[in-house]
Tab-separated table of C-alpha atoms and ligand atoms in Angstrom:
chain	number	residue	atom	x	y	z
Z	36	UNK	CA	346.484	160.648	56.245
Z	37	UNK	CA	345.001	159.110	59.282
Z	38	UNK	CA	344.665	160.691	62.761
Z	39	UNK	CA	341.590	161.425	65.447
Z	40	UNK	CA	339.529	164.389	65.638
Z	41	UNK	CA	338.499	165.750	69.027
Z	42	UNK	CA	335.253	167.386	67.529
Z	43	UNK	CA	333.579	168.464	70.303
Z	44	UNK	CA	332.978	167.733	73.768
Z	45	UNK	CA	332.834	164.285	74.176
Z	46	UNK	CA	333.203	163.238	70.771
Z	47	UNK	CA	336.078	162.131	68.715
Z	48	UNK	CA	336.183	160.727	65.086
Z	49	UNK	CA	338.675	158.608	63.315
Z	50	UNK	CA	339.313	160.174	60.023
Z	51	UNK	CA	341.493	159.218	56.698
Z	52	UNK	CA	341.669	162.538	55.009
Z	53	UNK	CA	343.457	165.028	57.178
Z	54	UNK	CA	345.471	167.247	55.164
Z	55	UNK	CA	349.071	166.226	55.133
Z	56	UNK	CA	351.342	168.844	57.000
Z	57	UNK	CA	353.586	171.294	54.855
Z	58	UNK	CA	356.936	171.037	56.156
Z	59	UNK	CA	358.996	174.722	56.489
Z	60	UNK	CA	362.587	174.337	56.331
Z	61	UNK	CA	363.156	174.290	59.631
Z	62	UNK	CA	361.092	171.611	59.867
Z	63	UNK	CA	361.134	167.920	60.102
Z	64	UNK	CA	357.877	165.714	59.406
Z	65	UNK	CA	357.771	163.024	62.001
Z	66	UNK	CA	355.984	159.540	61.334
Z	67	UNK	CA	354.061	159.056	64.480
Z	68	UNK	CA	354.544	155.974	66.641
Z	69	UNK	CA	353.579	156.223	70.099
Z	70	UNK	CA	351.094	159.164	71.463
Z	71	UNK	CA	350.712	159.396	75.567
Z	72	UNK	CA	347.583	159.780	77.131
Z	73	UNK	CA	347.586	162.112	79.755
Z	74	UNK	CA	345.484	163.968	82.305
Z	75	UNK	CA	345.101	166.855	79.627
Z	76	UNK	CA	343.704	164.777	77.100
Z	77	UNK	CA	340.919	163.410	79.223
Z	78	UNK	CA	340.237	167.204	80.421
Z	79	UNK	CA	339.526	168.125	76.834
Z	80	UNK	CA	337.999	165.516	76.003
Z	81	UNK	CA	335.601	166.006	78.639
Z	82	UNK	CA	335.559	169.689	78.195
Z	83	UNK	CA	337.324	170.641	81.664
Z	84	UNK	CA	340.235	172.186	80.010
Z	85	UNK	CA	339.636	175.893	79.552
Z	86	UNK	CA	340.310	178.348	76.845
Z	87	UNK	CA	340.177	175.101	75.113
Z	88	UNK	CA	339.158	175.100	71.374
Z	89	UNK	CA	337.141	172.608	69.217
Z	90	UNK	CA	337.992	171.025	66.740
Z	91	UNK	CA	341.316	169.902	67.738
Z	92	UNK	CA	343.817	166.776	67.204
Z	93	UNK	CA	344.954	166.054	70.927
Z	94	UNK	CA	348.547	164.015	71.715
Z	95	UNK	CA	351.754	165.813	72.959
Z	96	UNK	CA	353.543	163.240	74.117
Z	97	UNK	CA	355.266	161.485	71.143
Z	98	UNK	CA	357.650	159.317	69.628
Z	99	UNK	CA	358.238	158.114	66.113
Z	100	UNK	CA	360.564	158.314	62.904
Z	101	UNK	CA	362.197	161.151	61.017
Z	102	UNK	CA	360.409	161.127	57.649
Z	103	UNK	CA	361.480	164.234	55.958
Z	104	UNK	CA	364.735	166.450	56.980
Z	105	UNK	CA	367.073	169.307	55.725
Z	106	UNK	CA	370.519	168.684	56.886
Z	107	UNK	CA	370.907	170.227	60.520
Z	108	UNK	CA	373.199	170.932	63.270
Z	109	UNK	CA	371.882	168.132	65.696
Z	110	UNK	CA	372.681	165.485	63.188
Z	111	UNK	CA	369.311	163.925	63.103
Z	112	UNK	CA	368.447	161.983	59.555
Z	113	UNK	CA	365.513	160.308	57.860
Z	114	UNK	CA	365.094	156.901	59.731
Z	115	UNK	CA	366.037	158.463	63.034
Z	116	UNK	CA	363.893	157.436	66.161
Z	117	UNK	CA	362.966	160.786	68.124
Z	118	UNK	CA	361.007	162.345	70.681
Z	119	UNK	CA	359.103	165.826	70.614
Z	120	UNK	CA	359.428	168.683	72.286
Z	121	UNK	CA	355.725	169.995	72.140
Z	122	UNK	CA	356.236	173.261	74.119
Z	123	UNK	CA	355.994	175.919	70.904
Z	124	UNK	CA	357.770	178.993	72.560
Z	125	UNK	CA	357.847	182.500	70.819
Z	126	UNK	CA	361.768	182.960	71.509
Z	127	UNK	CA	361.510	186.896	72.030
Z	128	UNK	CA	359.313	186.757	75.394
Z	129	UNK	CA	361.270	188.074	78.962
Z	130	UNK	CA	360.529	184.363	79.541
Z	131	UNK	CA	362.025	182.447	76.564
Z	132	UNK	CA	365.269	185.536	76.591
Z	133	UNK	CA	366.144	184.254	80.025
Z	134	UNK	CA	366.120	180.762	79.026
Z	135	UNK	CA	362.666	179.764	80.202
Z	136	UNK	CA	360.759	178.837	77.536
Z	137	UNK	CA	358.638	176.155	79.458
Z	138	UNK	CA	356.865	179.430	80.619
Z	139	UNK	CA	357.401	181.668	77.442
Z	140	UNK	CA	354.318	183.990	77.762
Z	141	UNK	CA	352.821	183.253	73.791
Z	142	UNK	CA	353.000	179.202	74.942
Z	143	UNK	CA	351.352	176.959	72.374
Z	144	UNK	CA	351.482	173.361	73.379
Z	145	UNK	CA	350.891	170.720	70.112
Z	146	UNK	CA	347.463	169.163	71.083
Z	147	UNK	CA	346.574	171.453	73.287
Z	148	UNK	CA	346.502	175.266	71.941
Z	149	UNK	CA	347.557	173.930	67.981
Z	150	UNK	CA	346.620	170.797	66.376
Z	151	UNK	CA	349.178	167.727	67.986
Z	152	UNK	CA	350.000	163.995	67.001
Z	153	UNK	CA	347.292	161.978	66.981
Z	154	UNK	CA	347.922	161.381	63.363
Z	155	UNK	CA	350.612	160.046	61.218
Z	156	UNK	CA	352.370	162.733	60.495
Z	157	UNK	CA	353.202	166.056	61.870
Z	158	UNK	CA	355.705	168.771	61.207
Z	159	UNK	CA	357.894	169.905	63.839
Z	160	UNK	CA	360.775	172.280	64.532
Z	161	UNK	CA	364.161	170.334	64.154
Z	162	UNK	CA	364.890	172.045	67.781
Z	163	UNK	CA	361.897	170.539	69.439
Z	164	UNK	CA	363.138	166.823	68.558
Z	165	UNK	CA	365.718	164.599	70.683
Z	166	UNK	CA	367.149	161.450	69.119
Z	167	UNK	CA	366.069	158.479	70.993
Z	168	UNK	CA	367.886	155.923	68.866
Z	169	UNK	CA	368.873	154.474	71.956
Z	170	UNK	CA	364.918	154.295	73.786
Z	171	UNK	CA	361.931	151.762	72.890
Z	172	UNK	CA	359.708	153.881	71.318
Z	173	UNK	CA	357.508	154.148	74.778
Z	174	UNK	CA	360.286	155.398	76.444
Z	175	UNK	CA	360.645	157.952	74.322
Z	176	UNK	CA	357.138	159.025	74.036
Z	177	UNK	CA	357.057	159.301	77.997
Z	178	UNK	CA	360.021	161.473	78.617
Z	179	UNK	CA	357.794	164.247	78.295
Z	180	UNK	CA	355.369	163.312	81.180
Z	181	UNK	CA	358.660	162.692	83.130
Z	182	UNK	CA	360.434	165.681	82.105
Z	183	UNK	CA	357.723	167.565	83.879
Z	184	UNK	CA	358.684	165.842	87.079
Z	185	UNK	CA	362.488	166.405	86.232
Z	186	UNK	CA	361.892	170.023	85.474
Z	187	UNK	CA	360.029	170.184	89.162
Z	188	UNK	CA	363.019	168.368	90.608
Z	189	UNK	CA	365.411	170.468	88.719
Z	190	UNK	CA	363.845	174.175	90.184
Z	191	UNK	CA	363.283	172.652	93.624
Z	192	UNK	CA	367.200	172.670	94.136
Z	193	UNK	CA	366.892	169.114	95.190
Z	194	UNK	CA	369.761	167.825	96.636
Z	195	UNK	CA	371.123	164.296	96.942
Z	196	UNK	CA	370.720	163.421	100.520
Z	197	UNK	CA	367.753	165.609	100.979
Z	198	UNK	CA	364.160	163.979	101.793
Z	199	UNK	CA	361.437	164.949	99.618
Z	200	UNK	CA	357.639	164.755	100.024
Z	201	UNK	CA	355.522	164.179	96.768
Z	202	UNK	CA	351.693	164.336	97.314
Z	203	UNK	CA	349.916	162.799	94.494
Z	204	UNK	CA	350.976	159.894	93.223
Z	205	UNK	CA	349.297	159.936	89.416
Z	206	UNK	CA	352.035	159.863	86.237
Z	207	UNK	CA	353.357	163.260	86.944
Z	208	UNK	CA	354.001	162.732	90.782
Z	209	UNK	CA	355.196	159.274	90.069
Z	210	UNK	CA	357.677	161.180	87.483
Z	211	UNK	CA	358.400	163.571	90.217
Z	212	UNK	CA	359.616	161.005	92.744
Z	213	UNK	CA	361.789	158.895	90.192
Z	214	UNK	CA	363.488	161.849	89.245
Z	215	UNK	CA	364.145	162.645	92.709
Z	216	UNK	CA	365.317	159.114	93.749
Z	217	UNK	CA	367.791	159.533	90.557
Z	218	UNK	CA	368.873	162.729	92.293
Z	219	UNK	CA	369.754	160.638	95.348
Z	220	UNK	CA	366.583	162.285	97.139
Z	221	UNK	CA	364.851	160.344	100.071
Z	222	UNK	CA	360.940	160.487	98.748
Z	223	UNK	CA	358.145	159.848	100.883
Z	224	UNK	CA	355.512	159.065	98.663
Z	225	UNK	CA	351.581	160.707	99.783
Z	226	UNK	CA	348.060	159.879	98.175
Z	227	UNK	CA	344.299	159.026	99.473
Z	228	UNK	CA	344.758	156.150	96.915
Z	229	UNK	CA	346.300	153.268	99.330
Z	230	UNK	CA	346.857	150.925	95.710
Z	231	UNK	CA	348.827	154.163	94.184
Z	232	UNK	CA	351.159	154.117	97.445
Z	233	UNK	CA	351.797	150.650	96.910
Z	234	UNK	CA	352.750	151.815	93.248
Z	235	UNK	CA	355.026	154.343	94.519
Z	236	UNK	CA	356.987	152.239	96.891
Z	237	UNK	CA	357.100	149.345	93.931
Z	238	UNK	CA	357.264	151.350	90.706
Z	239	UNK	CA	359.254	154.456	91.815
Z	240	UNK	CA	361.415	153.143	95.187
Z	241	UNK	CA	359.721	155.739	97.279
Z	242	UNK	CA	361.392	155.197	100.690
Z	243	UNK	CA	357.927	155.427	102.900
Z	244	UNK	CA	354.251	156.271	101.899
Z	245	UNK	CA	351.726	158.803	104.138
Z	246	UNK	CA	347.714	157.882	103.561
Z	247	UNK	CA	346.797	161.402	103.417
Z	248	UNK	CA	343.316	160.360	104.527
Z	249	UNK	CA	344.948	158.936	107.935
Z	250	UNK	CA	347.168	161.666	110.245
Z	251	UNK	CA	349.112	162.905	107.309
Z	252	UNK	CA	351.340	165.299	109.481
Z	253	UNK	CA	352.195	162.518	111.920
Z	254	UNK	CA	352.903	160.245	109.006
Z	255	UNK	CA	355.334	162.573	107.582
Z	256	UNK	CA	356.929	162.950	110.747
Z	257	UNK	CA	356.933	159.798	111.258
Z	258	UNK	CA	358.448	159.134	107.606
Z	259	UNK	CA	361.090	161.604	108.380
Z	260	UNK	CA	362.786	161.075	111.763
Z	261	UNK	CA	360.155	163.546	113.486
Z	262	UNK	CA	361.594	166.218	111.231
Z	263	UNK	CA	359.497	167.824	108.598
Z	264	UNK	CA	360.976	167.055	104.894
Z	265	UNK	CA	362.922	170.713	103.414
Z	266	UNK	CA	361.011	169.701	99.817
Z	267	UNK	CA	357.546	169.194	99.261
Z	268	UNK	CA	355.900	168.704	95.748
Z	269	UNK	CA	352.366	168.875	95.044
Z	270	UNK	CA	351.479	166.833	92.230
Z	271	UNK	CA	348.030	166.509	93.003
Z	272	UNK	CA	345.364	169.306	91.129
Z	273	UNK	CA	343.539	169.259	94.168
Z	274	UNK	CA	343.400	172.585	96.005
Z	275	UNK	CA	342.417	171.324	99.548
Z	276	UNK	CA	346.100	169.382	99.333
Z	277	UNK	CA	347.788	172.216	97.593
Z	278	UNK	CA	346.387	174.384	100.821
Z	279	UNK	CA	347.706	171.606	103.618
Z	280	UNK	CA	351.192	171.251	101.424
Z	281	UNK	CA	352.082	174.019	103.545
Z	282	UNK	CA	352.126	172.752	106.536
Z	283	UNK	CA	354.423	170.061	105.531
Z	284	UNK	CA	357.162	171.992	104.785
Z	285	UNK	CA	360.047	172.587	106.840
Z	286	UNK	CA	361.633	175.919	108.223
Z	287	UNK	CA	363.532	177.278	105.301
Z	288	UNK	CA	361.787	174.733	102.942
Z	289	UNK	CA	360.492	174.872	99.620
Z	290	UNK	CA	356.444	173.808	98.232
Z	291	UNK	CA	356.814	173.494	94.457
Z	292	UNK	CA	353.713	173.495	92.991
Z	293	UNK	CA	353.321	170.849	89.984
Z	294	UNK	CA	349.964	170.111	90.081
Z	295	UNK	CA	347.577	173.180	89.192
Z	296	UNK	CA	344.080	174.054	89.875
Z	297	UNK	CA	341.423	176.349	88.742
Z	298	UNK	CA	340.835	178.169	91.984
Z	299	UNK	CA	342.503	180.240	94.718
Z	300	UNK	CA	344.631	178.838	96.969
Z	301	UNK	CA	345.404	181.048	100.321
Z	302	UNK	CA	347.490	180.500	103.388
Z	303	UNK	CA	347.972	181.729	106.613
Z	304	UNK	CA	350.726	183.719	106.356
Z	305	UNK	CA	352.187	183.408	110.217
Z	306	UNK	CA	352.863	179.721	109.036
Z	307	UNK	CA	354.288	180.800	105.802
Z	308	UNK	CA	356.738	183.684	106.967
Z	309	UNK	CA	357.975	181.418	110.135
Z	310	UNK	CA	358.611	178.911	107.922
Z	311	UNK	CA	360.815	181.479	105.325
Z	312	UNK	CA	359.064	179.506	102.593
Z	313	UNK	CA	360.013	179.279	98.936
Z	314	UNK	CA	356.695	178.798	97.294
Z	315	UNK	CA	357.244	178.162	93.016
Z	316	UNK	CA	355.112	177.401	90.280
Z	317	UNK	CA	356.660	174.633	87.593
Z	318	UNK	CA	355.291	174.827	84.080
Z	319	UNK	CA	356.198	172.045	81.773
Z	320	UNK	CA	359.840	171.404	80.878
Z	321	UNK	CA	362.975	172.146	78.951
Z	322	UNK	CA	365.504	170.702	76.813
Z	323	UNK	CA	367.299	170.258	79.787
Z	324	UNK	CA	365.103	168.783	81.303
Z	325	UNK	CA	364.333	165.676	78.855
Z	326	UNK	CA	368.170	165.274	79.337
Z	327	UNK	CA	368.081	164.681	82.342
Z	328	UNK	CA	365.151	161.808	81.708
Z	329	UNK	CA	367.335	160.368	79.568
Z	330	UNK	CA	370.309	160.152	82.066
Z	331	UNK	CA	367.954	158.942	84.184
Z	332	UNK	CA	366.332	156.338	82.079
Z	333	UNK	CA	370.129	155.309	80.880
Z	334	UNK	CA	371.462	154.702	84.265
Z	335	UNK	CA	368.366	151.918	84.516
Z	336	UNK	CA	366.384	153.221	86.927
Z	337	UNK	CA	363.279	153.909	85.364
Z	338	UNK	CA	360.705	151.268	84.529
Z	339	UNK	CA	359.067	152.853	81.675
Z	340	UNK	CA	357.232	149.457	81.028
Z	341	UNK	CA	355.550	149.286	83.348
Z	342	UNK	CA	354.519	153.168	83.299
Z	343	UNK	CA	352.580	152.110	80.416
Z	344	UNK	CA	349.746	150.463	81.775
Z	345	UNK	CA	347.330	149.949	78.665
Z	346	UNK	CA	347.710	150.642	75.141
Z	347	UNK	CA	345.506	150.781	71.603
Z	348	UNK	CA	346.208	150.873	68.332
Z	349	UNK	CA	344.664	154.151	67.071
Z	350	UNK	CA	341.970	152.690	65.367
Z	351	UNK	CA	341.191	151.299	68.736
Z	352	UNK	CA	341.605	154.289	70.590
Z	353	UNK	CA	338.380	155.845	70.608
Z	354	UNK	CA	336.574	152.807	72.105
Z	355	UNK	CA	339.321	152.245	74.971
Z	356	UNK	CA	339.154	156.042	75.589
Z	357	UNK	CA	335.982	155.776	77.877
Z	358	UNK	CA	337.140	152.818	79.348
Z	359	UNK	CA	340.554	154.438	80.483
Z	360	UNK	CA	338.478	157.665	82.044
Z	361	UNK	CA	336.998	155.119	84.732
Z	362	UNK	CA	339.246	155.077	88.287
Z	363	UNK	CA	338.694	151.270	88.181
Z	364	UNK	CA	340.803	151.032	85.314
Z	365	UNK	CA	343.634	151.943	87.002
Z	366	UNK	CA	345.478	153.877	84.531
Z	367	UNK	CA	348.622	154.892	84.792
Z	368	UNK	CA	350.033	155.740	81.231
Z	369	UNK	CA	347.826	154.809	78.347
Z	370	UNK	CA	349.784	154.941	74.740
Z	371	UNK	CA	348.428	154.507	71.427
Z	372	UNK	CA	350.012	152.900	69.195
Z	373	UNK	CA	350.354	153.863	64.921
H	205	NAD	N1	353.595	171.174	85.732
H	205	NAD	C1	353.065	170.888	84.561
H	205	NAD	O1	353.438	171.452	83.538
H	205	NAD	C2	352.019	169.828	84.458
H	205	NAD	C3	351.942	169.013	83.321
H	205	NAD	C4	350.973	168.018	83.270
H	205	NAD	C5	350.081	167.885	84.333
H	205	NAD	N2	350.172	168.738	85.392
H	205	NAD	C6	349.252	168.666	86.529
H	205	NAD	O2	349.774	167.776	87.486
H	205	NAD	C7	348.713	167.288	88.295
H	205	NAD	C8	348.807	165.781	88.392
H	205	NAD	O3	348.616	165.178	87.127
H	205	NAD	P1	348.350	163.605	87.012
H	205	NAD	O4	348.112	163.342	85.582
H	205	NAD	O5	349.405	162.846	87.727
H	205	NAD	O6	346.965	163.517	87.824
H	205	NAD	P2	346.165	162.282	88.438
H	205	NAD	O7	344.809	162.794	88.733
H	205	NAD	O8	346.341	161.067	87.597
H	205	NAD	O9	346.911	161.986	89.804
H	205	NAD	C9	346.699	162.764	90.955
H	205	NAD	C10	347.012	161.902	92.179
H	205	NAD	O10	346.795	162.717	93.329
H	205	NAD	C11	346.059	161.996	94.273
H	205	NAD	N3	345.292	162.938	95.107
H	205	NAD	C12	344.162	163.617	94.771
H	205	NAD	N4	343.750	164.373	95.803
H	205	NAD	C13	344.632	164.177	96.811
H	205	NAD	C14	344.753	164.692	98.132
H	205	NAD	N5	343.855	165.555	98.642
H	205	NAD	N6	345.795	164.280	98.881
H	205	NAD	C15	346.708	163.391	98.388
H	205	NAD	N7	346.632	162.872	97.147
H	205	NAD	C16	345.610	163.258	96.369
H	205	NAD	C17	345.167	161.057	93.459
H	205	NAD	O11	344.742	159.930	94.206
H	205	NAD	C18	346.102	160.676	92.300
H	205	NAD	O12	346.862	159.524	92.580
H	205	NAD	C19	347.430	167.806	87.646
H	205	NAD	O13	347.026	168.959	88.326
H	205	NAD	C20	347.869	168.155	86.240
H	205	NAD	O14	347.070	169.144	85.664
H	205	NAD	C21	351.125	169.674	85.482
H	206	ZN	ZN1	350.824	165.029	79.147
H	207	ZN	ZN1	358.288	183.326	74.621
């Protein structure tokens, strides 16, 4: 079968003869239709993603048709449109026995720690697929970038009513404020990027934008009726923000932490223990999670078209690939296409 390579550094290859995959019985083989691009994909690719091994087939966020199936408890049949899970947990972990298996400690992610879809076909586990009869096929392939933002929204404690701050408006920020709007959150939306603010006010409803390169704490302030907002998600990867997210919390707030970095963050604790601070990490997603995408996405208030801002067909991809790396491009969500 066809699929794409990620060789080496910098280098993928379009090739016709990967093997095809051996289905267990717990198994279903999905056709692939739609693979995500995401921030992940363009840190392997350029070798920025560590403890990251070569060769590998990248894509974890995907969509396509039940090929091959075993009858099962879900329900799910051959000609079935679905959506994958790609968060392999171990089950046994402390993590996966108390239910969080978004964190399980022997994580393998498809595309990123085992081979994923960028092919057309894949085995999965019949647990790690959700029927999307009812979604276009790109709406199915991104409720996984959005169930990270539900599954931030989700641990925050988020209540309707409440105002939220989300710094970094990229897909998984902009995920992160239309789950919270769906909560019945206030969001004020915050970026250096003044054409992603205008995205966030357009794309997700966010209620008021902050340029975080102009006053930030008086425009939250400002944003929030001189208050400071009780939530704040960082959704950036950029530890300078991550570092000033603190002192954009209120008293008795919470900083959730979506975005990560590969450095050491500190704080000065006087501002964090006057503050009685939650600080929390959030690490992928759960079932529960994509289920609440798809309430979401059912009650119409997601605009998963235009999310998707450029597309290939995967003999394309490898061309475009470059071309979506460059900030001009303005990518949001890139999908390929099988
Ligand atoms: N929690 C998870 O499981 C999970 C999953 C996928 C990605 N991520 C992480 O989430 C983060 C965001 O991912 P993305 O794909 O949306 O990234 P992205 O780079 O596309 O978007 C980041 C946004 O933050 C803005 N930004 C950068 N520095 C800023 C600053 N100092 N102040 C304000 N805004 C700033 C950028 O302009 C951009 O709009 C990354 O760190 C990524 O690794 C986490
Ligand atoms: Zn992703
Ligand atoms: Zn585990």
């Amino acid at each position: 079968m066809r699929g794409i390579v990620c060789e080496e550094i910098e280098r993928f290859r379009l090739v016709d003869d990967l093997p095809e995959p051996a289905r267990a019985p717990w198994e279903a083989v999905i056709a692939i239709k739609r693979i995500g691009i995401c921030g992940t994909d363009l840190h392997a690719f350029k070798g920025r993603q560590p403890f990251f091994a070569y060769p590998r087939v990248l894509g974890h966020e995907l969509a396509g048709v039940v090929e091959e199936i075993d009858p099962n408890e879900a329900g799910l049949q051959v000609g079935d449109r679905v959506s994958v899970i790609p968060y392999m947990h171990c089950g046994t972990c402390i993590a996966c026995r108390g239910g969080k298996t978004n964190c399980c400690t022997a994580m393998k992610v498809l595309g990123v720690h085992i081979d994923g879809g960028m092919r057309e076909r894949i085995a999965v586990p019949v647990t790690h697929l959700i029927a999307t009869n009812d979604l276009t096929l790109d709406q199915a392939a991104a409720l996984e970038p959005l169930a990270i933002g539900a599954h931030a929204v989700r641990r925050s404690g988020l209540a309707s009513g409440e105002t939220a701050l989300v710094i970094g408006g990229g897909p998984i920020g902009l995920g992160v404020m239309a789950l919270a709007k769906a909560r019945g959150a206030r969001v004020v939306a915050m970026d250096v990027n003044a054409s992603r603010l205008a995205f966030c006010r357009d794309w997700a409803r966010a209620d008021a934008t902050v340029n975080a390169l102009e006053d930030p704490l008086g425009g939250v302030l400002a944003a929030n009726g001189g208050e400071l907002p009780s939530v704040v998600f960082d959704a950036t990867g950029n530890a300078r923000s991550m570092t000033d997210a603190f002192g954009y919390a209120a008293h008795g707030g919470r900083l959730v932490y979506v975005g990560l970095v590969g450095a050491d963050i500190s704080f000065h604790d006087p501002e964090f223990h006057k503050r009685e601070l939650t600080l929390m990490g959030s690490r992928n997603a759960t079932r529960e999670d994509f289920e609440r995408v798809l309430e979401a996405l059912a009650a119409g208030g997601i605009d998963v078209g235009r999310y998707v801002t450029h597309r290939a067909a995967l003999d394309d991809m490898i061309g475009r690939f470059e071309t979506w790396l460059k900030p001009e491009a303005q990518v949001i969500k890139a999908m390929v296409e099988i």
